[in-house]
Each structure stands twice: as structure tokens, then as C-alpha cells.
Amino acid sequence: MEYIKIFFINTALLITLAYLANLVFKHTISRTSEQTKQAAWIIMAIFAGWLSSFFGYRLDDNVIFDLRYVPLIISAIAYPQPLLLILIGVITGLMRFAFGINAAAAAGMINLSILGLICAALSPWIRRSPVSMIAKGLVVVLTVNFFNAVNIIIFGVIPFYEYVSKIMPVTFPAGMALSILFALIARDFHLEHRRMLEIEQVNALLSEQTKELHKNKIILEERAKQLMLASQYKSEFLANMSHELRTPLNGIINLSELIAENDDSIGREEIQSYGSLIHSSGKELLLLINDILDLSKVEAGKLEIVREEVNVSELPALLFEQFDVVARQRGLDFTIKLEEDLPETMVSDPQRMQQILRNLLSNAFKFTHKGGVSLTVRREKRRQGAREGYWIVWEVMDTGIGIAKDKHLSIFEAFQQADGTISRQYGGTGLGLSISRDLARLIGGFITLQSQEGKGSAFSLYLPAAGQDKA
């Protein structure tokens, strides 16, 4: 009866220790690495074995009966790793020497070491067997208790007959029953811990999904805002276009009607003036239509690019002829500067180069009321993306109204200008810079902008110099 009483005391101690260990694990160790968890488990199992021996039943001064092998059973089920189980068995056995160095302590050390090896041998089966955890636990409990009794018979200091006839009939079934009881309690702790981990994983997943949904919401709101702005800009564009198209069309219709109704009261000079106005209105209308068609071709990817050698000095001279008259009419200075280290030729599409530079110069003259406009052509070494090399830079500078910093990106989008009132005040479709940017990309270059509101702007067209890779 004393054996069973001591075994119950051992079980109560181990249950209390397991409960405390579960609390510590839940609030601290569960957040650490797997190696830290295993190290904590080893320390806990060895301490539980020592505690069981400390409160064990002393048959005499040397012999102690206890449940120090129960933590090894639980370890075999919870962490079925051979090295870990051998370590727990050997160290728990060595802890027996803390209660005296004698033959009984040596037998206890050998017993626990052998039980650790047996649990290590069972661990591959525990990991891989498809049977239930309860069945695995029963096999481990039965095996460890059986070999514990065999080891005591072989290595113990108690006489064989006394142990088999008086002690074993009580300790073996009691040890089996209490081992199973503790294993079931430990299993409940394990299931509770697993449920907590699953809840934490679900919470983490839900948190991640919530963050993802929030991000998607922000993206959708941003896209909705962009769509709303695009719709607004297109509406403004259509409103402006109706004015831009009607003005030259009305001019053409009215002036041609006057000529058609000519009753010889209109002189030749007046008819020539009307014809000149009709011609300029037609050109203006054609430019508007070309802008719209070019934008649609670029967006559809159907704009043809023809690469050929371009004389670097001829294009500025041609542009000077076209815009010098505009400069004199508006009372502005117009200068062109070519730096000395320029190559004679470069490979590009001359038509698209002219179109881009005409757009940039037209804008410069349109938004400049005093001062002047300049075109500078220079050679510059620069890294752009994966390409580093020499570029031919065509820089158009003006002393006009400038562009606010927060509009530096938006003015390159279709249907947009720096201010919604600009189209009505200065005219234009708001497509020039968008087309210019896309054309620059198609011929292997890009456009940069430096501007300050009220102090003018500098648009720079970068094109690869002759012989440069397009990496």
C-alpha cells in the first residue's frame, strides 16, 4: 500500500509540474525557436525525473521506488527523436547519483539509460506508424514498464524472489496504471497546446488576409480615383476639343461661304486674305486630328518607326526656320546652341524626332510671354535603367509660366494639362506631351522635366548616340 501511496504522490507532483510547465510554455517558450523548445523540454523532463526520485519511496537507505521513467514515456510520445530520448534517459539516470553513490544508484542509472535506448528504438515507429496516438502511447507505456521491471530484476540490488513475489505484483500494475493516467493528462495538455497553435495560426492567417484586403481596398480606391480622374480629363478634353475643332471649322465654312457668294464686291486682295485664313485654319484642324490619330496609334502599338541616319546639325537649323517667325511675332528671343563634342550623325526616326521637338517648342512659345526660348543640343554620359552610355540631349528651355512641382508627372498623361483652365486660355488638346513621351520611348529615348512655377521650364529629350546599345 505504501508503494501505491508514493506512486500517487509522484503522479500528483508530475501533474503539477506539467501544469506549471504548460503555463510557462504557453506564455514564453512557445514564441521561441524549435531548438529552444527542445532544450527546454529536455531540462523539464530531467527535472521531473529528479523530482520523482526526491519524493520516491525509500525501501531502505539506498533503494528508491518512483516514477522517474514517466517523463521519458511522455518525451517518447511528444518528441520521438532518438538522440533527445537517449539524452533524457542517460542524464535522468545520472541524476540518481544525487541521492547517494552506491550500487542501487548505479543500477538506477543503467536502468534509465537502457530505457532511453528502448524509447529511441521505438521513435521511428512512433513517427511513421499510421495507428492512433492512443495506441502508440499504450505500446510505449507497456514497453517501458515491462523493461523497467526486467532491468530491476537483472541489475537491481533487491533479491530476485523478494522483488518478484512481494514488490513487482504491486509496483508493476500501479506503475502501468499511473503511467497511463499521466500519459492521458499529458495528452490533454498536448491537444490543448495544439489547439492553441492552430488558433494562433488561424488568427495570423486572418490578420494577414485582413491586411491584404486593406491593401486591395486601397488599390481599388486608388484605381477608382484614377478612373474618375481619367473620366473627368476625357470630359474636359472633349469639351476643349469641341471648341478647338469648331473654331477652325467655322472659319473655313464662313470664309468659304463668303467667297462662294462673291458678287464682285470683294476685291482680289481680300479673297487672297480669306484663302490664307482658310489655309491656316485647315492646317490647325489637321494638326488637331493628327494629334488624336497619333495617340490612338501609339496606344494600339501600330505607329511605324523608321530608323535612319540623322544629321545632328540640320534638324536644329530646320526648327529655327519654322519657329523664328513665331518668336518675332511674339517678341521673344529664340536661340539655338550646338555644343562642340557632338557627333555628325545619329541613328533615329527623323520624322518622330521633329514631331517631339516641334511639340516641345510649340508649348514653350505658347506659354512664354516675355524673355525667350532656347534649344541646346549637347552630348551627355548618363545611366538610364540598365543602359549607361552617351546620349544626345535636345533641351528646350523657356522663361514662361512654369509648371507646379505636383504636376510634373500628370502633364505627361493623355488629356491632361497643368491646369484645367489652360486649355481654355491657351488652346490645345492636352495630348502633345503624352504623345511626345510615348514617341520618345518608341525611338529608344526618354524626356525629363525641370520646372518651377513662374520661372520657366526645361524639357530635355534624351536619345542614344550613334553606336550605343539599347540594353
C-alpha angles and dihedrals in degrees: 000000000000090000092056091046091053091045090053090049088051091049092049090050092048092048090050091048091047091052093050091045090051091054092049091046093048096052103033121005095045089071094054131086124284092252091055091049091052092047090050090049092052092051091047093049093048092047090049090052092050091047090051090053092046091058095034128126112268111215088184137335092297109026118080125182116200145129098262090134092061094081086054090054091050091046091052089055098040100038109019094186117133099217093047092050094047089050093051092047096048096043093044087051091050090051087066088075088066087079096051140313107253143114093280091053090050090050090050091050092050091046095053092043090053091047089051090053091048092051089047089053090051094048098084089053091047091052098045107030115107093213120112123276090245091057091048090049092051092050092050093046093049094045096047094045091047094050090042089060092044092050092050089052093049103036103018126108095225113101112260097238094047093050096045097043103035112017108029097054087061104033099043099057091036090051090047093049095045092044090054091046093051091043090055091048090048089048089056089051089049093049091048090050091048091050090051091051090049090049090049090049091049090048091049090049092048090048090051091047090049090052090047091049090049090051091048090048091053090047092048091048090049091049091047088051091049091049090049091049091046090051090048092048092047090050090050089046093052090047091050093043092054088058095041093050097041095052097061092034092053089047092051093046096045096044094044089049090054091051092046091052092048109146095184089269092105115080126229093251091053091050089051089051090051090049091051091051091048089050094050091045090051091050090049090050091048092052091053092049091046091054091053093045093047091052092050091048093050093049091047091048092236100116109120118226118203114194120204140140113292123199104232095208098044097060095057090049091052091049091049090056091051098047103030090082090050090050093051092047091053094041093243133137116245120191134172123201127188116191120225103246095061120126117241093239142015133190115247143106105289094196093054092043090055091046092053095045092045089053092049094046093044090054091046092054093040094056099037118089100169137012114032153273127251136191115205123185117197143154118246137178111224142153115233114176109309094344124089119176146089122322133189106232121205105193120191112194129183140174094224136124095301128212128270114248094240089058097053093101102032095056089067091060120095118267092014135116130174090264130018090229093056094082091055093044100040104017126227136118100258089238101101099088093040091053091043092052092049093045090050090055092048092055092046101263142093141217127237129194133210116178144146123198110257094009106074137256141261119207114188123196110204116201126174114258118240113289095019119137119240093220 
